Coordinates of C-alpha atoms and ligand atoms in Angstrom, one line a residue:
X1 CA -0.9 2.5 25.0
X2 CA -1.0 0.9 28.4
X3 CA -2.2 -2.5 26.8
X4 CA 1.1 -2.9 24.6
X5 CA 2.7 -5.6 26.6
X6 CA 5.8 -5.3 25.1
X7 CA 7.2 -1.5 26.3
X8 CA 10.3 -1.5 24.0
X9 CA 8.0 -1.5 21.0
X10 CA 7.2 2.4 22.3
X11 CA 10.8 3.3 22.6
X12 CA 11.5 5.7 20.0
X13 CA 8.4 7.9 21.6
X14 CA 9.1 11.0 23.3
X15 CA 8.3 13.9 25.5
X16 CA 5.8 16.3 24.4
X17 CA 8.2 19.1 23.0
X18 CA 7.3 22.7 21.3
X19 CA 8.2 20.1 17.8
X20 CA 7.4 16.6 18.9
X21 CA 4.6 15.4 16.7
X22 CA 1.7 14.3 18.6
X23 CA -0.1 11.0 17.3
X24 CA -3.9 10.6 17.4
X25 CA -6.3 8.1 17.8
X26 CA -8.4 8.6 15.5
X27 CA -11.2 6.7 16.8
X28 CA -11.4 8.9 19.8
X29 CA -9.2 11.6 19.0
X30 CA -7.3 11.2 22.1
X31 CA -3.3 12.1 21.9
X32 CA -2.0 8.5 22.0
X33 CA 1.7 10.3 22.4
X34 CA 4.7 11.8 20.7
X35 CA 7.2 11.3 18.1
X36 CA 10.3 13.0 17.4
X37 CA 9.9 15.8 14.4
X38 CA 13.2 15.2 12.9
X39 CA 15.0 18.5 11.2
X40 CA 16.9 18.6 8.1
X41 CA 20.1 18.0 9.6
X42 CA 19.2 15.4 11.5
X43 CA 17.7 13.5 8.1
X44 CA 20.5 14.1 6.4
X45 CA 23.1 12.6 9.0
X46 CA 20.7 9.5 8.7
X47 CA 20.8 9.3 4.9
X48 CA 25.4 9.7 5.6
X49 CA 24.9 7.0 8.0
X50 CA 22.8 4.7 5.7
X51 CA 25.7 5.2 3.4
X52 CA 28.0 4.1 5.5
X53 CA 26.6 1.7 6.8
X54 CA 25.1 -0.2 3.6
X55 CA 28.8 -1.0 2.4
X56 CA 29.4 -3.4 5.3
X57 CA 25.7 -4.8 4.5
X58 CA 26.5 -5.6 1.0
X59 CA 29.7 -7.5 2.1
X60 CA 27.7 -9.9 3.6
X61 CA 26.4 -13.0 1.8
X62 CA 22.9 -13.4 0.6
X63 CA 22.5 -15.9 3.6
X64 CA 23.5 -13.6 5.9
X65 CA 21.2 -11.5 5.7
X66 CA 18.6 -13.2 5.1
X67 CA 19.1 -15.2 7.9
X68 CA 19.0 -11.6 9.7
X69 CA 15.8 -10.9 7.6
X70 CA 14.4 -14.7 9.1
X71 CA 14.8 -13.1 13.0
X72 CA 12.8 -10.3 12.1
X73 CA 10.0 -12.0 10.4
X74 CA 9.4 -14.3 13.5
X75 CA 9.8 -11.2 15.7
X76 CA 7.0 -9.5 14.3
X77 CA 5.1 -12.8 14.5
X78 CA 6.1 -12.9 17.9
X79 CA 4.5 -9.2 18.8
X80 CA 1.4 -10.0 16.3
X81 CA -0.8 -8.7 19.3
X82 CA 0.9 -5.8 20.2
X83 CA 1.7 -4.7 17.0
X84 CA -1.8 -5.4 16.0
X85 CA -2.8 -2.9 18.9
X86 CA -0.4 0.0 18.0
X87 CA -2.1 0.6 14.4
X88 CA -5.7 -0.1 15.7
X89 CA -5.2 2.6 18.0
X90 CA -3.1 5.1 15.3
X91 CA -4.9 4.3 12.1
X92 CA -8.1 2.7 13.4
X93 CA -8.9 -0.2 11.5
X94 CA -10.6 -3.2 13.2
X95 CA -8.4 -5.2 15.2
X96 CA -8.6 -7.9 13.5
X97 CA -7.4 -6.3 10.2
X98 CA -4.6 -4.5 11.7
X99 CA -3.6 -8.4 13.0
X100 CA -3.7 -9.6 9.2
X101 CA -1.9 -7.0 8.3
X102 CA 0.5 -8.0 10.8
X103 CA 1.1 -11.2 9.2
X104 CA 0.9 -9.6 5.6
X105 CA 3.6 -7.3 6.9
X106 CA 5.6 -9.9 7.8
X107 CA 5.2 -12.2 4.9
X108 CA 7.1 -9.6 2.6
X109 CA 9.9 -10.3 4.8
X110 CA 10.0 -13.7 4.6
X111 CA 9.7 -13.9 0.6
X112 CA 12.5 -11.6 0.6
X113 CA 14.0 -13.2 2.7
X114 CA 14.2 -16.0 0.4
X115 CA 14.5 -14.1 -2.8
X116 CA 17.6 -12.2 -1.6
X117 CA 19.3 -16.2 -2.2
X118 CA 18.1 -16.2 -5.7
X119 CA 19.3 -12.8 -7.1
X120 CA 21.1 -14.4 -10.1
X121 CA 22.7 -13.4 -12.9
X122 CA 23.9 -14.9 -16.7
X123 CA 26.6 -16.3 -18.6
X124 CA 25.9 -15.0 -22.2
X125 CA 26.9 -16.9 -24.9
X126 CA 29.8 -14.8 -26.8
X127 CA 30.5 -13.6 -30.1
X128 CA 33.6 -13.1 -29.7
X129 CA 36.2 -16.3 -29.2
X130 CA 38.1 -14.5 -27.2
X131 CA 35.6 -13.2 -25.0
X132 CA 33.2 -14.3 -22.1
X133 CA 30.1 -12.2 -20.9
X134 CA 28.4 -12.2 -18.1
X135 CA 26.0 -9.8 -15.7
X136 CA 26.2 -9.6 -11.9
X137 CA 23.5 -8.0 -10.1
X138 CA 24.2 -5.3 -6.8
X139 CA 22.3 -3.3 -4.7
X140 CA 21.5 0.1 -5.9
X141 CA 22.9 1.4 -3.1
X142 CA 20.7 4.0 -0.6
X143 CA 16.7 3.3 -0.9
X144 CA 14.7 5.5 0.7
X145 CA 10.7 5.3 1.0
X146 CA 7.7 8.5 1.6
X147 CA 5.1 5.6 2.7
X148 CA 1.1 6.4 3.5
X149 CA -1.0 6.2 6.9
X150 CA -3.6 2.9 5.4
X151 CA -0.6 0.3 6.1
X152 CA 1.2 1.6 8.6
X153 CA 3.5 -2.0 8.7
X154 CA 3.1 -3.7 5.2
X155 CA 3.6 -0.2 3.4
X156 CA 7.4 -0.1 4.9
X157 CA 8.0 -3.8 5.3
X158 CA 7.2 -4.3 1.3
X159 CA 9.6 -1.9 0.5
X160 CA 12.4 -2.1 3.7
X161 CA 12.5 -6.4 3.1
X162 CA 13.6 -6.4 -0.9
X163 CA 16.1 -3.2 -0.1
X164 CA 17.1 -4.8 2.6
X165 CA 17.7 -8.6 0.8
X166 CA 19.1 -7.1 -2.1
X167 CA 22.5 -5.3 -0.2
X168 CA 20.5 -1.9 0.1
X169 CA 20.2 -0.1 3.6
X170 CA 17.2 1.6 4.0
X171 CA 15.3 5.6 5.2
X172 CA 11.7 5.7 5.7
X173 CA 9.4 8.9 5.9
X174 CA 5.9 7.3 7.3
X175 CA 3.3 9.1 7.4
X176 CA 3.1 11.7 10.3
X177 CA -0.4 10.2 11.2
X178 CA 1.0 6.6 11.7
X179 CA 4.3 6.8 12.6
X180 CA 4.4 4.7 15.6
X181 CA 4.1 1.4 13.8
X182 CA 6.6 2.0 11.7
X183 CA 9.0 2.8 14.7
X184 CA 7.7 -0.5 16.5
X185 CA 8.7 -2.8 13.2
X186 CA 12.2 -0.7 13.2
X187 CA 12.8 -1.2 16.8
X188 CA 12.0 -5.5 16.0
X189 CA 14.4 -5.1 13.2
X190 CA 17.0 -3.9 15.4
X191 CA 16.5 -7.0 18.1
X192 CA 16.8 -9.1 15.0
X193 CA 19.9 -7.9 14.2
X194 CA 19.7 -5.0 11.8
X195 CA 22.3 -2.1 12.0
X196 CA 20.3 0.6 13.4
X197 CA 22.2 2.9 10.8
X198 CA 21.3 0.4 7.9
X199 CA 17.1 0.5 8.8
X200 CA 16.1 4.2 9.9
X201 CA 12.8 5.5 10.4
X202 CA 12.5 9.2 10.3
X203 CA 9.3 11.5 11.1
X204 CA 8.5 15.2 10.1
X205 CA 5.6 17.0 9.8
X206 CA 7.7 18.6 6.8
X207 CA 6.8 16.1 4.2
X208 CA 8.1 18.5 1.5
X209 CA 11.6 19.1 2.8
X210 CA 12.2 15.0 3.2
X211 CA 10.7 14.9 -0.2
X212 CA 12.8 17.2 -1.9
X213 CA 15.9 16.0 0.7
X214 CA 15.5 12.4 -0.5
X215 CA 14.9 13.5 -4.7
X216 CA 17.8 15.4 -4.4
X217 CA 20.4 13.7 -2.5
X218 CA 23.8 12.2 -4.0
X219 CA 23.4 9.3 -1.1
X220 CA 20.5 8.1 -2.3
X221 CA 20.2 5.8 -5.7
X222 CA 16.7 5.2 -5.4
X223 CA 12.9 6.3 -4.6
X224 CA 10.1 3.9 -3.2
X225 CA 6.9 6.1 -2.7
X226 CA 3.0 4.7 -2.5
X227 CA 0.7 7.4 -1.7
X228 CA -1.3 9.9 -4.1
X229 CA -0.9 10.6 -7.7
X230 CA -0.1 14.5 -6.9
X231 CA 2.6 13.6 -4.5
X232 CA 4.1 11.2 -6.7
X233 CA 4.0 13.3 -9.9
X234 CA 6.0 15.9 -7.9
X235 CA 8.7 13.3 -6.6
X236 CA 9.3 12.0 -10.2
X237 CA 10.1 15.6 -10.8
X238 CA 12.2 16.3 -8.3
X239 CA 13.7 12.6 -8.8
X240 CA 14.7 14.0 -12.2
X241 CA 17.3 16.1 -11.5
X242 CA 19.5 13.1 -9.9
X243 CA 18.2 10.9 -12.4
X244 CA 17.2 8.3 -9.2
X245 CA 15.3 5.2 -9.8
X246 CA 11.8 5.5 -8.5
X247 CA 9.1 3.1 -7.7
X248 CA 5.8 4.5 -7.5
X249 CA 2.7 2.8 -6.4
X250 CA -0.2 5.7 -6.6
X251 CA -4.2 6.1 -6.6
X252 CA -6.6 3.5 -8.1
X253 CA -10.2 3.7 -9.2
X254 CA -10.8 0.2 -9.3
X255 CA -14.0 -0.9 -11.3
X256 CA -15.9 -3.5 -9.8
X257 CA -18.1 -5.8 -12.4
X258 CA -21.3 -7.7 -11.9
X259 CA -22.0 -9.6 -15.0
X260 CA -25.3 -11.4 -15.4
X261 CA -23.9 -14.7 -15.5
X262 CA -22.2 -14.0 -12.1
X263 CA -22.2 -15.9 -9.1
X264 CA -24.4 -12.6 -6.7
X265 CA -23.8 -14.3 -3.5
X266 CA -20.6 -14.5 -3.8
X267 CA -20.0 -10.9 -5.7
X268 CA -21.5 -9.0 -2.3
X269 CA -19.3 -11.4 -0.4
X270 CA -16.3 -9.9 -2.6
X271 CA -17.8 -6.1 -3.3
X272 CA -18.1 -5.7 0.9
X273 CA -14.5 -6.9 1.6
X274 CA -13.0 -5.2 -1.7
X275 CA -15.0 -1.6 -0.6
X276 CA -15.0 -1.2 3.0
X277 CA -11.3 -3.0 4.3
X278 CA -9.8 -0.2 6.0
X279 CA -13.6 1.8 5.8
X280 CA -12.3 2.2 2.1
X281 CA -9.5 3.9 2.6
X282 CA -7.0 1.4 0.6
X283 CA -6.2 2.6 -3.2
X284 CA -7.2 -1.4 -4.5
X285 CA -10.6 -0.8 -2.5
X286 CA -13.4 -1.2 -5.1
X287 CA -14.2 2.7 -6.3
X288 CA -17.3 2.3 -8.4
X289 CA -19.3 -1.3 -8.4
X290 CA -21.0 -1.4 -12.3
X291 CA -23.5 -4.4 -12.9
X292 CA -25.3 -5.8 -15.3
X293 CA -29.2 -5.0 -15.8
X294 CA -30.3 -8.5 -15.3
X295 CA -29.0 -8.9 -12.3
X296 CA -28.9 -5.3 -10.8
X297 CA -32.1 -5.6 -8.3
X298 CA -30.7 -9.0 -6.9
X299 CA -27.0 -7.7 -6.1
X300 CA -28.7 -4.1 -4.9
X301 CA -30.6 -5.9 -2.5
X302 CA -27.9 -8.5 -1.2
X303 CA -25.1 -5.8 -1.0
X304 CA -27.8 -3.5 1.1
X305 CA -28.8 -6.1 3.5
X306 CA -24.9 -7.2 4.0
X307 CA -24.0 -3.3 4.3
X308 CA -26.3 -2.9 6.8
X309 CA -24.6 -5.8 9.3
X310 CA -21.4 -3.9 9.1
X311 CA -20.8 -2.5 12.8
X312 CA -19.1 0.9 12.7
X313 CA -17.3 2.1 15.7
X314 CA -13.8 1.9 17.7
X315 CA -11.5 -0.9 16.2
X316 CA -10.3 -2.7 19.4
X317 CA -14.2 -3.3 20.6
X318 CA -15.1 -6.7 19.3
X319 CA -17.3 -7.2 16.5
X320 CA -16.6 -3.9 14.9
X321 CA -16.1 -4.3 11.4
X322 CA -16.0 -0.5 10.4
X323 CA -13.5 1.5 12.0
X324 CA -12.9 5.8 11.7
X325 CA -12.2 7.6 8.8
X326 CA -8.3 8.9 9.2
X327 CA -9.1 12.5 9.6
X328 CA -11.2 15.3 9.1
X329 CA -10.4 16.1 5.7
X330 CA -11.1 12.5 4.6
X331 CA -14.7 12.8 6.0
X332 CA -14.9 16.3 4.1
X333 CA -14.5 14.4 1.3
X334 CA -16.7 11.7 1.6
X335 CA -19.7 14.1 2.3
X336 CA -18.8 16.4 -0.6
X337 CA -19.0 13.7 -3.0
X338 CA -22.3 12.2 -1.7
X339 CA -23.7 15.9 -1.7
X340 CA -22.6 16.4 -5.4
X341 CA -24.3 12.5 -6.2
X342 CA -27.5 13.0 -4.5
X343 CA -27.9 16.5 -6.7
X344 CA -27.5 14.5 -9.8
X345 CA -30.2 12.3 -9.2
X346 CA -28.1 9.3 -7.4
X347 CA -30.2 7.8 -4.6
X348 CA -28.8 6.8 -0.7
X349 CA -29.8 2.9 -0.5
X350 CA -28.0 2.4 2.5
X351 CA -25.7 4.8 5.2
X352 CA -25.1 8.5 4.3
X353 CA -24.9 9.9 7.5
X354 CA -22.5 11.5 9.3
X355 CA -21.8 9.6 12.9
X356 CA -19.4 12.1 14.6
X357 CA -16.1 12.2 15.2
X358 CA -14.4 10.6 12.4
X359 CA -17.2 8.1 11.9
X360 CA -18.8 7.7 8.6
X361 CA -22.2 4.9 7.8
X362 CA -21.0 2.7 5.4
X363 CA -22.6 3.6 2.3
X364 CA -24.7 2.7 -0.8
X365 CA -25.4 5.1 -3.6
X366 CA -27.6 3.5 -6.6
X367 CA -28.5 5.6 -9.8
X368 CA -25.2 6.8 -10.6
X369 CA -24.2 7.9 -13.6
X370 CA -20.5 7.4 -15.1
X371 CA -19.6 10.7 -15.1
X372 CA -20.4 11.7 -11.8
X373 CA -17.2 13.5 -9.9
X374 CA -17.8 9.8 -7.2
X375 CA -17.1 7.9 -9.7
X376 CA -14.6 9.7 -11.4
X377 CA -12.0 10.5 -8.0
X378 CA -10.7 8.1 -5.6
X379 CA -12.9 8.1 -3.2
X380 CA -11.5 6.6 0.1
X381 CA -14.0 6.2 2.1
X382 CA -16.7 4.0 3.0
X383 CA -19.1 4.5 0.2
X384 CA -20.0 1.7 -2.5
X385 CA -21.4 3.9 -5.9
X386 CA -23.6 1.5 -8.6
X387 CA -24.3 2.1 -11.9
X388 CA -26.7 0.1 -14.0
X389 CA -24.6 -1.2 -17.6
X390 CA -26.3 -4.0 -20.0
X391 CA -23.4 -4.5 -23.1
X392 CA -19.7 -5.4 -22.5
X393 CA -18.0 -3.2 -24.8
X394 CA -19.5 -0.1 -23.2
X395 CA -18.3 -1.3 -20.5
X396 CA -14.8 -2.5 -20.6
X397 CA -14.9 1.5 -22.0
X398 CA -15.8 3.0 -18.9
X399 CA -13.8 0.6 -16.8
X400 CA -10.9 2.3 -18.9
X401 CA -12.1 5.4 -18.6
X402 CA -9.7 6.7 -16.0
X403 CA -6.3 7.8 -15.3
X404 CA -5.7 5.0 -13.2
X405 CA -4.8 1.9 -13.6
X406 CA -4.3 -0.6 -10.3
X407 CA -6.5 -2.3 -9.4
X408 CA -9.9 -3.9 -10.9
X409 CA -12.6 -6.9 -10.2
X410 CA -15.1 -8.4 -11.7
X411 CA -17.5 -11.4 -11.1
X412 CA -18.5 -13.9 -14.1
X413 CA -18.8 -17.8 -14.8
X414 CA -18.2 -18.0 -18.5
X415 CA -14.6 -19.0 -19.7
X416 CA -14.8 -16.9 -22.7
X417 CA -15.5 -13.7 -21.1
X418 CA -13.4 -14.1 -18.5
X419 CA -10.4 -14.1 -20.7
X420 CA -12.1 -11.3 -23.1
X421 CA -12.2 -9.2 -19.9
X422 CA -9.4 -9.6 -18.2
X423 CA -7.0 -9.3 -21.0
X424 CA -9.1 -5.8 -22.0
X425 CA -8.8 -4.3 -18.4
X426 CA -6.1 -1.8 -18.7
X427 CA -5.1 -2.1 -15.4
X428 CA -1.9 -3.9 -13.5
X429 CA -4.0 -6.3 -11.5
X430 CA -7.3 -7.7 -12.0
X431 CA -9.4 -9.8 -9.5
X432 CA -11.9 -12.2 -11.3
X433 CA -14.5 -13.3 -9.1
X434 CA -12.3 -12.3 -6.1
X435 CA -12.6 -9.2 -4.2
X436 CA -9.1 -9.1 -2.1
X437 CA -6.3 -10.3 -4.1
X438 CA -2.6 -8.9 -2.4
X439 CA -0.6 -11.4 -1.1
X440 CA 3.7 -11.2 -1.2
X441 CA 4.2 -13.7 -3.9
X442 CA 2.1 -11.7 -6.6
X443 CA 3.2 -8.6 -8.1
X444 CA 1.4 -5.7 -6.9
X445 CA 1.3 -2.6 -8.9
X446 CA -0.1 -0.5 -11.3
X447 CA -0.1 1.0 -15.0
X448 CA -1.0 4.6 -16.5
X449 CA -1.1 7.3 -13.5
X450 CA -1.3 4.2 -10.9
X451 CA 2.3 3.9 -11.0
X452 CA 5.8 2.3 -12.3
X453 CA 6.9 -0.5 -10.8
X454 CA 5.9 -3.9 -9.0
X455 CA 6.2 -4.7 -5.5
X456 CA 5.9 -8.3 -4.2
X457 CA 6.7 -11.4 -6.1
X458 CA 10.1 -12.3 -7.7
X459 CA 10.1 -8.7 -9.3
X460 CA 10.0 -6.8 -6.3
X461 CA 14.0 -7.2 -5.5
X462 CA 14.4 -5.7 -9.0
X463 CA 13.4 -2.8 -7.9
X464 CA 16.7 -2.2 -5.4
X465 CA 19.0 -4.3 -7.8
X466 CA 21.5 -2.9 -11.0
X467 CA 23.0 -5.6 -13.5
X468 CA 26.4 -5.2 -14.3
X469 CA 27.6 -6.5 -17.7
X470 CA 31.4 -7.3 -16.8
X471 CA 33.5 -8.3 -20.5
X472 CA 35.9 -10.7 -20.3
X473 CA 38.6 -10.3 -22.9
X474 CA 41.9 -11.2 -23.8
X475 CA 41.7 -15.2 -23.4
Ligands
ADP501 P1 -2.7 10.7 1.5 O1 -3.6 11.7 0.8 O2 -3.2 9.3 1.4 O3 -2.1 11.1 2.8 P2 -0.2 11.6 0.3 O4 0.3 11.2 -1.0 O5 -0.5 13.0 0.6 O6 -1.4 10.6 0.5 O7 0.8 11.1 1.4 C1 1.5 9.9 1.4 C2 2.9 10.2 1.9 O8 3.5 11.2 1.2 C3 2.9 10.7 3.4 O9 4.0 10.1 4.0 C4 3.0 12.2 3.3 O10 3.6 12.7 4.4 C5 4.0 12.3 2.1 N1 3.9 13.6 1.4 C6 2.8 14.4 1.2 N2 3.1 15.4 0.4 C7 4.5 15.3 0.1 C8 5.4 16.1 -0.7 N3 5.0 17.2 -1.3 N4 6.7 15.6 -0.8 C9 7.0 14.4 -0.2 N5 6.2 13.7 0.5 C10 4.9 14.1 0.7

């Protein structure tokens, strides 16, 4: 932490307490410091405040705020480095990912920034002569997000930006693993000009009790969550008793396709930045990689040798390209679905080992079957499972074959088939012959278990907006 050149970026940490929550590296697994472990009260008197404070907020004009929403974008620009630094050292991805996510971060408030301006409504033509119709559009009111530890900035800044634009004021639960970032983009907010009671970040290691505080509250008109499929499942539950809008953007188990016709080189190029961003731990990472007999020896052997130049090891060291797995449990993971592979006849091409800590070899399994439990779960980690197919139709039918819908790939040169496949991908976004496709001006999202919702794009601000139908009568 001493190489975060800008100290009020740390302010919201504290002194280690009997309840503070301590934050890890997890490269090291070195206590990087403390965050407060807010109580129930204490959450609640943010979600009054938010209340509050969102009427004055939706007074404003559109330009207002976004030009409120401008001065925060360039501040986070501004702390790129240091910013970059905090989530290297909390989540651990390579340094120069956690900078790109700096700037994708900040590029969802700048769209929103703009969008907020263009929040329009409709004159309707009327039946009635003595009538006019129109639709307004307001902020829902409250929003409050239960965000992940992968993106510790872009996971609130998608979410905070189109509430924020769109009149709403704003409660975040991060992660308890990455909070620290999400406290640093806060504290930026606030220089920028953001009521602190309109933006507030809170942290428990009692992810239940904000869960069930947030479902249930009579402050709050609406739910952002990205995380797992469980966790979501239970807060649309919850979420049902208030009848609260809810955006949910959970697991994937994206397919990635190698057809014959494909371009190979460039298909590893795509399969190693799809599968091991983030060592794998992002829910559009490719899950499974299936490819085409005729070209299956080629893209083994291409994907091996570029798998093997991956450099695993502490994010802020140059070069590294493969940081630590988040925690202990995620390695757990990793090696229990290897384990159950290998004694099903799949085969370690590449990796498998364990390297300590939280370290995991970035990994190739070939010989794997459909149904095998690693192809089947999300796996979140750095391994890269291949199965051998030869006829599209079987395929697009175990591409489908999963609750999930996010995100998919696949890698082809002929027109016909790229519109065959992509149109017969049941999922919410599909990369063809590209392996990392996010950006803030497409909508991000999923279908079937994946989620509800878009995030990104023009249809993001729905999300925090109502339409009001107002009747005009008597003229
Ligand atoms: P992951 O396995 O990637 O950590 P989770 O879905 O468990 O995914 O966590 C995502 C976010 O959801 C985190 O902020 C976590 O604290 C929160 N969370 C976990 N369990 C619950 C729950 N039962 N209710 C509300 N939030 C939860």
């Amino acid at each position: 932490m001493e190489q975060i050149t800008n100290r009020s970026l740390l302010s919201a940490m504290c002194e280690n307490t009997n309840t503070a929550i301590a934050v890890d590296n997890p490269a090291t697994g070195d206590v990087l410091g403390y965050v407060p472990n807010h109580s129930q009260q204490e959450i609640e008197n943010a979600v009054s405040k938010a209340s509050e404070a969102q009427k004055a907020w939706a007074k404003q004009t559109a330009k207002q705020r976004s030009e409120v929403l401008i001065r925060w974008f360039n501040l986070l620009m501004e702390n790129q480095e240091d910013l970059a630094r905090i989530m290297t050292l909390e989540q651990g991805k390579p340094l120069a990912e956690s900078r790109g996510e700096v700037v994708y971060g900040a590029s969802f408030i700048q769209w929103f920034a703009e969008e907020g301006k263009r929040t329009y409504g409709e004159t309707i033509p009327t039946p009635m002569a003595d009538r006019r119709i129109m639709t307004i559009r307001q902020p829902v009111g409250v929003a409050a997000a239960i965000t992940p530890w992968n993106f510790p900035i872009a996971m609130i800044t998608r979410k905070a930006a189109p509430a924020l634009a769109a009149g709403c004021s704003f409660i975040a639960k991060p992660a308890a693993q990455t909070p620290l970032s999400a406290y640093a983009v806060a504290e930026l907010a606030y220089q920028a000009g953001i009521p602190r009671d309109l933006l507030a970040i809170v942290t428990t290691t009692d992810a239940v009790m904000a869960g069930e505080l947030f479902c249930s509250s009579d402050q709050i008109q609406k739910i952002s969550f990205t995380g797992s499929t469980n966790v979501g499942r239970i807060l649309m539950k919850q979420s049902a008793e208030s009848v609260k809008r809810v955006s949910m953007e959970l697991g994937g188990n994206a397919p990635f396709i190698v057809f014959d016709d494909a371009d190979i080189d460039a298909a590893v190029k795509g399969a190693v930045a799809s599968k091991f961003r983030n060592a794998g731990q992002t829910c559009v990472c490719a899950n499974r990689f299936y490819v085409q007999d005729a070209v299956y020896d080629e893209f083994v052997e291409k994907f091996s040798e570029a798998v093997k130049a991956l450099n695993i090891g502490n994010g802020l060291e140059d070069g590294v390209t493969i940081g630590p797995l988040i925690d202990d449990n995620a390695k757990s993971k990793v090696q229990r679905l290897i384990t159950g592979a290998t004694e099903q006849g799949a085969k370690v091409a590449v990796g498998g080992k364990d390297q300590g800590g939280r370290f995991f070899e970035p990994t190739i399994l070939t010989d794997v079957t459909h149904d095998m439990a690693i192809v089947q779960e999300e796996i979140f980690g750095p391994i890269a499972p291949v199965i051998r197919f030869s006829d599209d139709n079987s395929l697009v039918q175990m591409a489908n074959d999963t609750i999930y819908g996010l995100a998919s790939y696949f890698y082809s040169k002929d027109i016909n088939r790229i519109f065959a496949i992509a149109e017969a991908l049941d999922y919410g976004m599909v990369g063809v012959n590209e392996g990392v496709i996010s950006t803030e001006v497409a909508p991000f999202g999923g279908v079937k278990q994946s989620g509800i919702g878009r995030e990104g794009a023009k249809q993001g601000i729905d999300e925090y907006l109502n339409t009001k139908y107002i009747c005009l009568g008597g003229l």
